[in-house]
Protein backbone atom coordinates (compact mmCIF):
# COMPACT_ATOMS: atom_id res chain seq x y z
CA UNK A 1 39.59 18.94 -44.18
CA UNK A 2 36.69 20.99 -42.81
CA UNK A 3 33.39 19.17 -42.40
CA UNK A 4 31.54 22.20 -40.99
CA UNK A 5 32.38 25.83 -41.69
CA UNK A 6 30.42 28.57 -39.95
CA UNK A 7 31.04 32.11 -41.25
CA UNK A 8 29.81 35.29 -39.54
CA UNK A 9 26.65 33.56 -38.32
CA UNK A 10 24.12 35.71 -36.45
CA UNK A 11 20.62 34.78 -35.34
CA UNK A 12 17.77 36.64 -33.65
CA UNK A 13 14.55 35.06 -32.39
CA UNK A 14 11.18 36.59 -33.36
CA UNK A 15 10.04 39.45 -31.10
CA UNK A 16 13.51 39.80 -29.63
CA UNK A 17 15.83 42.81 -29.90
CA UNK A 18 18.87 40.84 -28.79
CA UNK A 19 20.88 38.49 -30.98
CA UNK A 20 21.00 34.91 -29.72
CA UNK A 21 24.17 34.44 -31.81
CA UNK A 22 26.45 37.21 -32.99
CA UNK A 23 29.10 36.86 -35.73
CA UNK A 24 29.96 33.24 -34.99
CA UNK A 25 32.80 31.79 -37.06
CA UNK A 26 33.80 28.20 -36.44
CA UNK A 27 35.50 25.41 -38.34
CA UNK A 28 35.07 21.75 -37.45
CA UNK A 29 37.48 19.30 -39.03
CA UNK A 30 36.47 15.79 -40.00
CA UNK A 31 36.88 13.37 -37.12
CA UNK A 32 37.15 15.99 -34.38
CA UNK A 33 35.54 15.60 -30.95
CA UNK A 34 34.42 19.05 -29.81
CA UNK A 35 32.65 19.98 -26.58
CA UNK A 36 30.46 23.10 -26.72
CA UNK A 37 29.91 24.83 -23.39
CA UNK A 38 28.50 28.09 -22.13
CA UNK A 39 26.18 29.70 -19.63
CA UNK A 40 22.45 29.14 -19.66
CA UNK A 41 21.06 31.15 -22.58
CA UNK A 42 24.47 31.68 -24.22
CA UNK A 43 23.26 30.25 -27.55
CA UNK A 44 24.60 26.69 -27.45
CA UNK A 45 21.40 24.89 -28.46
CA UNK A 46 20.59 27.61 -31.00
CA UNK A 47 23.95 27.08 -32.70
CA UNK A 48 23.58 23.31 -32.66
CA UNK A 49 20.15 23.44 -34.28
CA UNK A 50 21.31 25.81 -37.00
CA UNK A 51 23.75 23.15 -38.18
CA UNK A 52 20.91 20.77 -39.14
CA UNK A 53 18.45 22.32 -41.65
CA UNK A 54 15.21 20.71 -40.43
CA UNK A 55 15.88 21.84 -36.83
CA UNK A 56 16.51 25.48 -37.75
CA UNK A 57 14.29 27.81 -35.71
CA UNK A 58 12.23 30.73 -36.96
CA UNK A 59 14.07 34.02 -36.77
CA UNK A 60 16.39 36.40 -38.57
CA UNK A 61 19.61 34.77 -39.74
CA UNK A 62 22.70 36.06 -41.50
CA UNK A 63 26.02 34.48 -42.41
CA UNK A 64 26.42 30.96 -43.70
CA UNK A 65 26.81 27.37 -42.60
CA UNK A 66 28.64 24.96 -44.90
CA UNK A 67 28.63 21.16 -44.73
CA UNK A 68 31.38 19.65 -46.87
CA UNK A 69 31.63 23.06 -48.59
CA UNK A 70 27.89 23.10 -49.40
CA UNK A 71 25.32 25.49 -47.97
CA UNK A 72 23.33 23.41 -45.48
CA UNK A 73 20.04 24.76 -46.86
CA UNK A 74 20.85 23.06 -50.18
CA UNK A 75 20.96 19.65 -48.50
CA UNK A 76 17.95 17.50 -49.29
CA UNK A 77 15.96 16.08 -46.35
CA UNK A 78 17.43 12.68 -47.18
CA UNK A 79 21.00 13.98 -47.18
CA UNK A 80 20.50 15.78 -43.89
CA UNK A 81 18.87 12.75 -42.24
CA UNK A 82 21.64 10.47 -43.44
CA UNK A 83 24.71 12.68 -42.95
CA UNK A 84 23.87 14.76 -39.84
CA UNK A 85 22.71 12.83 -36.77
CA UNK A 86 21.10 14.57 -33.82
CA UNK A 87 20.43 13.39 -30.25
CA UNK A 88 18.24 15.61 -28.06
CA UNK A 89 18.24 16.25 -24.32
CA UNK A 90 15.02 14.41 -23.50
CA UNK A 91 15.23 10.65 -24.20
CA UNK A 92 11.47 10.58 -24.82
CA UNK A 93 11.56 13.15 -27.64
CA UNK A 94 13.05 11.01 -30.39
CA UNK A 95 11.59 7.55 -29.82
CA UNK A 96 8.74 7.02 -32.29
CA UNK A 97 8.13 3.25 -32.40
CA UNK A 98 7.05 0.59 -29.94
CA UNK A 99 9.89 -1.93 -30.20
CA UNK A 100 13.67 -1.57 -29.90
CA UNK A 101 14.36 -3.37 -33.19
CA UNK A 102 11.87 -1.15 -35.02
CA UNK A 103 13.41 2.02 -33.60
CA UNK A 104 16.79 0.93 -34.95
CA UNK A 105 15.26 0.18 -38.36
CA UNK A 106 13.06 3.28 -38.56
CA UNK A 107 15.56 5.73 -40.10
CA UNK A 108 16.74 3.21 -42.69
CA UNK A 109 13.15 2.35 -43.61
CA UNK A 110 12.43 6.03 -44.20
CA UNK A 111 15.58 6.35 -46.30
CA UNK A 112 14.31 3.53 -48.52
CA UNK A 113 17.13 1.10 -47.78
CA UNK A 114 16.82 -2.50 -48.98
CA UNK A 115 15.36 -4.94 -46.46
CA UNK A 116 18.54 -7.03 -46.43
CA UNK A 117 20.66 -3.93 -45.77
CA UNK A 118 18.33 -2.86 -42.96
CA UNK A 119 18.53 -6.28 -41.29
CA UNK A 120 22.32 -6.35 -41.55
CA UNK A 121 22.88 -2.84 -40.24
CA UNK A 122 20.35 -3.18 -37.41
CA UNK A 123 21.96 -6.42 -36.23
CA UNK A 124 25.44 -4.92 -36.45
CA UNK A 125 24.43 -1.74 -34.60
CA UNK A 126 22.64 -3.67 -31.85
CA UNK A 127 25.73 -5.80 -31.31
CA UNK A 128 28.03 -2.76 -31.18
CA UNK A 129 25.86 -0.99 -28.60
CA UNK A 130 25.28 -4.15 -26.55
CA UNK A 131 21.50 -4.11 -26.93
CA UNK A 132 20.95 -7.31 -28.94
CA UNK A 133 19.14 -8.88 -25.97
CA UNK A 134 16.62 -6.00 -25.87
CA UNK A 135 15.45 -6.13 -29.49
CA UNK A 136 11.92 -7.30 -28.61
CA UNK A 137 11.54 -4.98 -25.62
CA UNK A 138 8.84 -2.33 -25.68
CA UNK A 139 10.56 1.06 -25.85
CA UNK A 140 8.21 2.35 -23.13
CA UNK A 141 9.72 -0.12 -20.63
CA UNK A 142 13.29 1.10 -21.06
CA UNK A 143 15.02 3.23 -18.42
CA UNK A 144 16.12 6.77 -19.26
CA UNK A 145 19.68 5.63 -19.86
CA UNK A 146 18.54 2.76 -22.08
CA UNK A 147 16.30 5.10 -24.09
CA UNK A 148 19.10 7.59 -24.69
CA UNK A 149 21.46 4.80 -25.74
CA UNK A 150 18.77 3.58 -28.14
CA UNK A 151 18.42 7.10 -29.57
CA UNK A 152 22.16 7.21 -30.20
CA UNK A 153 22.16 3.73 -31.76
CA UNK A 154 19.19 4.59 -33.99
CA UNK A 155 20.96 7.72 -35.26
CA UNK A 156 24.14 5.75 -35.95
CA UNK A 157 22.38 3.16 -38.14
CA UNK A 158 22.40 5.79 -40.91
CA UNK A 159 26.21 6.08 -40.57
CA UNK A 160 26.26 9.91 -40.27
CA UNK A 161 29.37 12.00 -40.83
CA UNK A 162 28.43 14.50 -38.12
CA UNK A 163 26.88 13.68 -34.74
CA UNK A 164 25.24 16.57 -32.85
CA UNK A 165 24.28 15.99 -29.22
CA UNK A 166 22.33 18.58 -27.22
CA UNK A 167 22.88 17.91 -23.50
CA UNK A 168 22.18 14.19 -23.98
CA UNK A 169 22.98 13.24 -20.36
CA UNK A 170 20.85 15.94 -18.66
CA UNK A 171 18.23 13.42 -17.50
CA UNK A 172 20.56 10.49 -16.80
CA UNK A 173 21.93 9.31 -13.48
CA UNK A 174 25.72 9.66 -12.98
CA UNK A 175 26.56 6.08 -13.94
CA UNK A 176 24.36 6.06 -17.06
CA UNK A 177 25.71 9.50 -18.07
CA UNK A 178 29.34 8.41 -17.80
CA UNK A 179 28.63 5.27 -19.84
CA UNK A 180 26.83 7.28 -22.50
CA UNK A 181 29.75 9.68 -22.91
CA UNK A 182 32.18 6.75 -23.05
CA UNK A 183 30.11 5.29 -25.90
CA UNK A 184 30.12 8.58 -27.84
CA UNK A 185 33.89 8.87 -27.39
CA UNK A 186 34.39 5.29 -28.58
CA UNK A 187 32.24 5.97 -31.66
CA UNK A 188 34.41 8.96 -32.50
CA UNK A 189 37.66 7.05 -32.12
CA UNK A 190 36.53 3.80 -33.73
CA UNK A 191 34.30 5.04 -36.58
CA UNK A 192 35.70 8.53 -37.22
CA UNK A 193 32.30 10.22 -36.86
CA UNK A 194 32.73 13.92 -36.10
CA UNK A 195 31.19 14.84 -32.73
CA UNK A 196 29.89 18.20 -31.52
CA UNK A 197 28.42 17.73 -28.06
CA UNK A 198 26.74 20.47 -26.07
CA UNK A 199 27.17 19.50 -22.41
CA UNK A 200 27.89 20.81 -18.91
CA UNK A 201 29.64 17.62 -17.76
CA UNK A 202 33.20 18.93 -17.74
CA UNK A 203 34.43 16.03 -15.59
CA UNK A 204 34.00 13.46 -18.35
CA UNK A 205 34.35 15.63 -21.45
CA UNK A 206 37.08 18.19 -20.90
CA UNK A 207 40.02 15.83 -20.96
CA UNK A 208 38.83 13.68 -23.90
CA UNK A 209 37.89 16.52 -26.26
CA UNK A 210 40.10 17.67 -29.12
CA UNK A 211 38.78 21.20 -28.59
CA UNK A 212 36.57 23.01 -26.12
CA UNK A 213 34.43 25.88 -27.41
CA UNK A 214 32.82 28.18 -24.84
CA UNK A 215 30.08 30.62 -25.84
CA UNK A 216 29.40 33.81 -23.93
CA UNK A 217 26.36 35.93 -24.72
CA UNK A 218 26.06 34.56 -28.25
CA UNK A 219 29.75 34.87 -29.12
CA UNK A 220 32.71 32.52 -29.01
CA UNK A 221 34.80 33.34 -25.94
CA UNK A 222 37.23 30.40 -26.06
CA UNK A 223 38.11 27.91 -28.79
CA UNK A 224 41.22 25.83 -28.17
CA UNK A 225 42.58 22.54 -26.88
CA UNK A 226 41.24 21.75 -23.37
CA UNK A 227 44.43 22.53 -21.42
CA UNK A 228 44.90 25.79 -23.33
CA UNK A 229 41.34 26.83 -22.48
CA UNK A 230 41.96 25.94 -18.82
CA UNK A 231 45.15 28.06 -18.84
CA UNK A 232 43.36 31.03 -20.41
CA UNK A 233 40.38 31.18 -18.04
CA UNK A 234 40.80 33.73 -15.27
CA UNK A 235 40.27 32.45 -11.75
CA UNK A 236 37.75 35.22 -11.01
CA UNK A 237 35.83 34.71 -14.26
CA UNK A 238 32.38 33.05 -14.26
CA UNK A 239 33.83 30.76 -16.95
CA UNK A 240 35.95 29.15 -14.24
CA UNK A 241 32.81 27.18 -13.35
CA UNK A 242 33.09 25.30 -16.67
CA UNK A 243 36.40 23.72 -15.73
CA UNK A 244 36.60 20.16 -14.39
CA UNK A 245 37.05 19.84 -10.64
CA UNK A 246 40.76 18.97 -10.82
CA UNK A 247 41.53 22.24 -12.64
CA UNK A 248 39.24 24.21 -10.32
CA UNK A 249 41.08 22.88 -7.27
CA UNK A 250 44.35 24.03 -8.86
CA UNK A 251 42.81 27.47 -9.50
CA UNK A 252 41.66 27.75 -5.90
CA UNK A 253 44.94 26.53 -4.41
CA UNK A 254 46.98 29.12 -6.26
CA UNK A 255 44.29 31.69 -5.41
CA UNK A 256 45.44 34.53 -7.64
CA UNK A 257 45.19 34.72 -11.42
CA UNK A 258 48.81 35.88 -11.61
CA UNK A 259 50.11 32.89 -9.66
CA UNK A 260 48.03 30.41 -11.61
CA UNK A 261 48.72 32.05 -14.95
CA UNK A 262 52.46 32.34 -14.44
CA UNK A 263 52.62 28.66 -13.57
CA UNK A 264 50.29 27.15 -16.16
CA UNK A 265 50.41 29.47 -19.16
CA UNK A 266 54.08 28.51 -19.40
CA UNK A 267 53.27 24.81 -18.98
CA UNK A 268 49.57 24.21 -19.78
CA UNK A 269 50.19 20.46 -20.04
CA UNK A 270 50.64 20.44 -16.24
CA UNK A 271 47.06 21.56 -15.60
CA UNK A 272 45.13 18.63 -14.06
CA UNK A 273 41.92 17.84 -15.96
CA UNK A 274 40.69 14.47 -14.69
CA UNK A 275 40.51 12.39 -11.51
CA UNK A 276 43.89 10.71 -11.94
CA UNK A 277 45.67 13.99 -12.71
CA UNK A 278 43.89 15.65 -9.80
CA UNK A 279 45.12 12.94 -7.44
CA UNK A 280 48.68 13.50 -8.65
CA UNK A 281 48.25 17.25 -8.18
CA UNK A 282 47.12 17.06 -4.53
CA UNK A 283 49.80 14.43 -3.83
CA UNK A 284 52.43 17.19 -3.75
CA UNK A 285 50.84 18.81 -0.68
CA UNK A 286 51.04 17.79 2.98
CA UNK A 287 48.09 16.12 4.67
CA UNK A 288 48.85 16.64 8.34
CA UNK A 289 45.42 18.28 8.64
CA UNK A 290 43.00 15.79 7.11
CA UNK A 291 39.59 17.25 7.95
CA UNK A 292 37.96 20.67 8.22
CA UNK A 293 36.69 21.80 11.59
CA UNK A 294 33.13 22.50 10.43
CA UNK A 295 30.12 23.44 12.48
CA UNK A 296 27.82 20.70 13.72
CA UNK A 297 25.46 19.32 11.07
CA UNK A 298 22.68 18.37 13.50
CA UNK A 299 19.23 18.58 11.94
CA UNK A 300 16.26 20.52 13.37
CA UNK A 301 13.81 18.70 15.63
CA UNK A 302 10.58 19.65 13.85
CA UNK A 303 9.43 17.22 11.15
CA UNK A 304 8.20 18.77 7.91
CA UNK A 305 7.51 15.58 5.94
CA UNK A 306 6.94 12.01 7.04
CA UNK A 307 6.34 8.93 4.90
CA UNK A 308 5.47 5.66 6.65
CA UNK A 309 5.41 2.27 4.90
CA UNK A 310 4.31 3.65 1.52
CA UNK A 311 3.37 1.16 -1.21
CA UNK A 312 2.41 2.32 -4.68
CA UNK A 313 1.84 0.72 -8.09
CA UNK A 314 0.44 2.20 -11.29
CA UNK A 315 -1.84 -0.74 -12.11
CA UNK A 316 -3.50 -3.35 -9.92
CA UNK A 317 -1.51 -6.26 -11.37
CA UNK A 318 1.78 -4.42 -11.92
CA UNK A 319 4.73 -4.65 -9.51
CA UNK A 320 5.14 -2.03 -6.80
CA UNK A 321 7.12 1.07 -7.74
CA UNK A 322 7.39 2.20 -4.11
CA UNK A 323 8.00 -0.64 -1.67
CA UNK A 324 7.48 0.03 2.03
CA UNK A 325 8.99 3.49 1.66
CA UNK A 326 9.62 5.41 4.88
CA UNK A 327 11.28 8.80 5.01
CA UNK A 328 11.59 11.76 7.38
CA UNK A 329 12.54 15.27 6.26
CA UNK A 330 13.03 17.90 8.96
CA UNK A 331 11.79 21.45 8.89
CA UNK A 332 14.13 23.98 7.30
CA UNK A 333 16.58 21.44 5.87
CA UNK A 334 17.63 20.79 2.29
CA UNK A 335 17.26 17.07 1.64
CA UNK A 336 18.53 15.44 -1.57
CA UNK A 337 17.12 12.17 -2.92
CA UNK A 338 19.49 10.54 -5.43
CA UNK A 339 19.33 7.31 -7.39
CA UNK A 340 19.31 5.63 -10.78
CA UNK A 341 16.83 6.26 -13.59
CA UNK A 342 13.70 4.21 -12.94
CA UNK A 343 14.34 3.79 -9.20
CA UNK A 344 11.05 5.52 -8.33
CA UNK A 345 12.22 8.98 -7.20
CA UNK A 346 9.79 10.99 -9.34
CA UNK A 347 6.97 8.64 -8.36
CA UNK A 348 7.79 9.33 -4.71
CA UNK A 349 7.66 13.07 -5.43
CA UNK A 350 4.21 12.66 -7.03
CA UNK A 351 2.96 10.75 -3.98
CA UNK A 352 4.32 13.40 -1.59
CA UNK A 353 2.68 16.13 -3.68
CA UNK A 354 -0.69 14.38 -3.58
CA UNK A 355 -0.71 13.70 -7.34
CA UNK A 356 -0.57 9.93 -6.82
CA UNK A 357 -2.31 7.99 -4.06
CA UNK A 358 -0.52 5.05 -2.41
CA UNK A 359 -2.56 1.91 -1.77
CA UNK A 360 -1.06 1.65 1.72
CA UNK A 361 0.96 3.78 4.08
CA UNK A 362 0.70 7.36 5.35
CA UNK A 363 2.05 10.70 4.14
CA UNK A 364 2.13 13.54 6.66
CA UNK A 365 3.00 17.16 5.90
CA UNK A 366 3.75 19.34 8.92
CA UNK A 367 2.31 16.64 11.19
CA UNK A 368 -0.99 16.57 9.28
CA UNK A 369 -2.07 13.67 7.03
CA UNK A 370 -2.09 14.65 3.37
CA UNK A 371 -5.73 13.55 3.02
CA UNK A 372 -6.78 16.16 5.59
CA UNK A 373 -5.73 19.06 3.34
CA UNK A 374 -9.07 19.98 1.73
CA UNK A 375 -10.17 22.29 -1.10
CA UNK A 376 -6.74 22.87 -2.54
CA UNK A 377 -5.27 24.05 0.76
CA UNK A 378 -2.29 21.70 0.23
CA UNK A 379 -1.03 23.95 -2.57
CA UNK A 380 -1.53 27.29 -0.85
CA UNK A 381 1.29 28.30 1.50
CA UNK A 382 2.09 24.63 2.17
CA UNK A 383 3.55 22.61 -0.70
CA UNK A 384 4.73 23.31 -4.23
CA UNK A 385 6.22 20.96 -6.82
CA UNK A 386 8.67 21.97 -9.54
CA UNK A 387 8.28 19.05 -11.98
CA UNK A 388 11.03 17.48 -14.04
CA UNK A 389 9.15 18.31 -17.24
CA UNK A 390 9.04 22.08 -16.85
CA UNK A 391 7.32 22.56 -20.21
CA UNK A 392 4.14 21.23 -18.58
CA UNK A 393 4.14 24.28 -16.28
CA UNK A 394 3.63 26.80 -19.10
CA UNK A 395 0.29 27.52 -20.78
CA UNK A 396 0.66 31.07 -22.12
CA UNK A 397 2.29 32.61 -25.18
CA UNK A 398 5.11 34.56 -23.53
CA UNK A 399 7.35 34.31 -20.50
CA UNK A 400 6.06 37.69 -19.35
CA UNK A 401 2.47 36.44 -19.26
CA UNK A 402 3.56 33.31 -17.38
CA UNK A 403 5.34 35.35 -14.71
CA UNK A 404 2.63 37.97 -14.23
CA UNK A 405 2.14 38.26 -10.48
CA UNK A 406 5.65 36.94 -9.77
CA UNK A 407 7.39 40.32 -10.06
CA UNK A 408 8.75 40.32 -6.50
CA UNK A 409 10.23 36.84 -6.94
CA UNK A 410 11.70 37.72 -10.35
CA UNK A 411 13.35 40.85 -8.94
CA UNK A 412 14.96 38.86 -6.12
CA UNK A 413 16.40 36.25 -8.47
CA UNK A 414 20.17 36.37 -9.13
CA UNK A 415 19.41 35.59 -12.80
CA UNK A 416 17.51 38.28 -14.70
CA UNK A 417 14.52 36.73 -16.50
CA UNK A 418 13.00 40.03 -17.64
CA UNK A 419 14.81 40.14 -21.03
CA UNK A 420 12.95 36.91 -21.85
CA UNK A 421 9.46 38.33 -21.29
CA UNK A 422 8.66 38.68 -25.01
CA UNK A 423 9.79 35.12 -25.86
CA UNK A 424 7.63 32.00 -25.93
CA UNK A 425 8.50 29.69 -22.99
CA UNK A 426 9.42 26.90 -25.41
CA UNK A 427 11.87 29.18 -27.28
CA UNK A 428 14.11 29.93 -24.31
CA UNK A 429 16.91 27.62 -23.19
CA UNK A 430 16.24 24.63 -20.94
CA UNK A 431 18.02 26.30 -18.04
CA UNK A 432 16.07 29.54 -18.43
CA UNK A 433 12.85 27.54 -18.61
CA UNK A 434 13.83 25.80 -15.36
CA UNK A 435 14.34 29.13 -13.57
CA UNK A 436 11.09 30.59 -14.91
CA UNK A 437 9.21 27.50 -13.72
CA UNK A 438 10.82 27.89 -10.30
CA UNK A 439 9.44 31.42 -10.08
CA UNK A 440 5.94 30.04 -10.67
CA UNK A 441 6.47 27.29 -8.09
CA UNK A 442 7.48 29.87 -5.47
CA UNK A 443 4.51 32.16 -6.18
CA UNK A 444 2.24 30.15 -3.81
CA UNK A 445 4.56 30.73 -0.84
CA UNK A 446 5.28 27.07 -0.04
CA UNK A 447 6.69 25.84 3.27
CA UNK A 448 7.84 22.66 1.50
CA UNK A 449 9.28 22.94 -2.01
CA UNK A 450 9.83 19.74 -3.99
CA UNK A 451 12.25 20.17 -6.90
CA UNK A 452 12.47 17.31 -9.41
CA UNK A 453 15.79 17.57 -11.30
CA UNK A 454 16.10 21.35 -10.75
CA UNK A 455 19.66 21.59 -12.10
CA UNK A 456 18.78 19.94 -15.42
CA UNK A 457 20.04 22.10 -18.28
CA UNK A 458 21.93 24.49 -16.01
CA UNK A 459 25.63 25.25 -16.38
CA UNK A 460 27.82 25.19 -13.26
CA UNK A 461 27.62 28.95 -12.79
CA UNK A 462 23.81 28.88 -12.99
CA UNK A 463 23.80 25.96 -10.54
CA UNK A 464 25.67 28.16 -8.10
CA UNK A 465 22.98 30.82 -8.51
CA UNK A 466 20.29 28.18 -7.95
CA UNK A 467 22.13 27.01 -4.85
CA UNK A 468 22.04 30.57 -3.53
CA UNK A 469 18.27 30.67 -4.11
CA UNK A 470 17.80 27.37 -2.27
CA UNK A 471 19.95 28.43 0.66
CA UNK A 472 18.05 31.70 0.89
CA UNK A 473 14.79 29.73 0.99
CA UNK A 474 16.27 27.59 3.74
CA UNK A 475 17.22 30.68 5.75
CA UNK A 476 13.59 31.80 5.39
CA UNK A 477 12.44 28.52 6.95
CA UNK A 478 11.42 26.72 3.75
CA UNK A 479 12.08 22.99 3.60
CA UNK A 480 13.49 21.87 0.24
CA UNK A 481 13.34 18.31 -1.09
CA UNK A 482 15.62 17.79 -4.10
CA UNK A 483 15.03 14.87 -6.44
CA UNK A 484 18.21 14.79 -8.47
CA UNK A 485 20.79 12.81 -10.44
CA UNK A 486 23.29 15.59 -9.94
CA UNK A 487 25.62 14.62 -7.10
CA UNK A 488 27.75 17.74 -7.63
CA UNK A 489 24.69 19.97 -7.15
CA UNK A 490 23.48 18.01 -4.12
CA UNK A 491 26.94 18.47 -2.58
CA UNK A 492 26.64 22.24 -2.99
CA UNK A 493 23.44 22.71 -1.03
CA UNK A 494 22.05 19.60 0.70
CA UNK A 495 22.20 19.03 4.47
CA UNK A 496 21.44 15.33 4.07
CA UNK A 497 21.35 12.93 1.13
CA UNK A 498 19.60 9.62 0.56
CA UNK A 499 20.19 6.94 -2.06
CA UNK A 500 16.97 5.63 -3.56
CA UNK A 501 16.99 2.09 -4.97
CA UNK A 502 14.24 -0.35 -5.93
CA UNK A 503 11.46 1.80 -4.55
CA UNK A 504 12.97 2.43 -1.13
CA UNK A 505 15.73 4.25 0.75
CA UNK A 506 18.99 2.28 0.62
CA UNK A 507 21.00 4.78 2.68
CA UNK A 508 20.62 8.21 4.26
CA UNK A 509 23.30 10.34 5.90
CA UNK A 510 24.75 13.81 6.19
CA UNK A 511 26.09 15.09 2.87
CA UNK A 512 29.69 14.78 4.07
CA UNK A 513 29.30 11.16 5.14
CA UNK A 514 27.20 10.29 2.10
CA UNK A 515 29.69 11.67 -0.43
CA UNK A 516 32.70 10.30 1.46
CA UNK A 517 31.22 6.82 1.76
CA UNK A 518 30.06 6.37 -1.85
CA UNK A 519 32.26 5.35 -4.74
CA UNK A 520 29.96 6.17 -7.67
CA UNK A 521 27.21 8.41 -6.27
CA UNK A 522 29.71 11.00 -5.15
CA UNK A 523 31.57 14.03 -6.46
CA UNK A 524 34.75 14.36 -8.49
CA UNK A 525 36.37 16.23 -5.58
CA UNK A 526 35.67 13.31 -3.26
CA UNK A 527 37.23 10.87 -5.72
CA UNK A 528 40.29 13.08 -6.09
CA UNK A 529 40.89 13.70 -2.38
CA UNK A 530 39.66 10.70 -0.40
CA UNK A 531 43.08 9.04 -0.12
CA UNK A 532 44.64 12.16 1.46
CA UNK A 533 41.82 14.16 3.06
CA UNK A 534 38.49 13.46 4.75
CA UNK A 535 35.22 15.15 3.80
CA UNK A 536 36.70 17.18 0.92
CA UNK A 537 33.72 16.57 -1.35
CA UNK A 538 33.81 19.97 -3.13
CA UNK A 539 36.63 21.84 -4.86
CA UNK A 540 36.38 24.62 -2.26
CA UNK A 541 36.72 22.20 0.67
CA UNK A 542 39.71 20.50 -0.99
CA UNK A 543 41.49 23.82 -1.58
CA UNK A 544 40.82 24.94 2.02
CA UNK A 545 42.43 21.77 3.34
CA UNK A 546 45.47 22.20 1.08
CA UNK A 547 45.90 25.77 2.30
CA UNK A 548 45.60 24.58 5.93
CA UNK A 549 48.46 22.21 5.16
CA UNK A 550 50.74 24.98 3.99
CA UNK A 551 49.28 25.77 0.58
CA UNK A 552 51.13 25.92 -2.72
CA UNK A 553 54.81 24.95 -2.66
């Protein structure tokens, strides 16, 4: 039985000539687990918000959305709050109380539930989510992963029929993200709640979904079981970037659409979708050649950034966030700093950018102490910071006003931002907002660019475009420091990677050695290939090694 029925749905934002959604028709059966994917700006978040009445944006809308055969606009606020749960991208957005127990009780209190029912359901929910020991914790002290888990638990106290999730793992580290998705999947299987999750994490979601829906330019391009979608996607299509790594390796090995299609359209169940299936797939190929003969990865000699014995705390009597931190980044390299939520990475970025002052230690930029940059000279042709919260970058009413003076940068971008000029910066997608903020960050001509979670909200194709931008900056002599949870993105563009833990650097190495040596902070390709090949930490590298060993049988 259909829980959600979308019929001929179209939507256009104010002051826009282009439809964000065009003639969308979609049926979601009760109990289904559906992953919604698509390029940055394809309409995913717009569609998700139109399914919950109080989140519906201003704009011109046509068509209809039915929930249990009722027009969603006829649902009362109580019915919508109780029956349709929603988890947003930013863990901070939904938390409204000071204590964990109160956050769990908040929805039920607003629904007017009896005190005894609230106590019972809160206790039961806390036990299910494994957070009973945190009930008295201040919500402000939770890590990003803990906050997002709390958001999910708080939504589930109302026992919704439909759970909508809009890129809920975008700000989580790889381990926290995988655990969050596992929890959502378990909820679906154990409680029967219908799940529609908008995410770019194909590695975890593709194989466990009942259906995968891919939007393209406001329209549904694919809607089928995961293996059928993988069989339908052309190897040369930009949608190939949405596939999990195992399937992408298979695409690349067979090289031509005809070869791949003739093999897998006849037997789509043979398409590898996860790590285990990927390992079985590469097991059929020889491994006489185990490693690629790459060029030397020696770093430049000139030092762009140096941190020596940095200590920092937010309050005099609080514990140190940065603990004897030392770090060297060389001129013209792309350096990725990875680590768990709450490890101190963004704090380190703020110290490097001069926004926070350590109580001991020295920061040098291009062999000059940070304190010697006077009268704003640090931020002119020297350093620029792209913050994690890109909304804080925008102060004007339209994207066009924000990017005035950035025309040369906009024209050189591989993603065209000009169609967004009439839109408010908060009305564009998270990925588009990230790219617009990057334009502003580059407008000062920095020699060192710090990017805090730059791939947040970007689909895999857009990440490839961002990688091209970063590598072009590198070729122009710009040093790039990436603060990221995204190991797959770091693998695409970083020369060296470091693991940040407990306020300091736990390990630093070349990207190949870093990804090959780690078990959890590594890529899907590395997990798939490490028993047969060395240094194959991307799908492209894995496919190249297979072809060197004789290619497809």
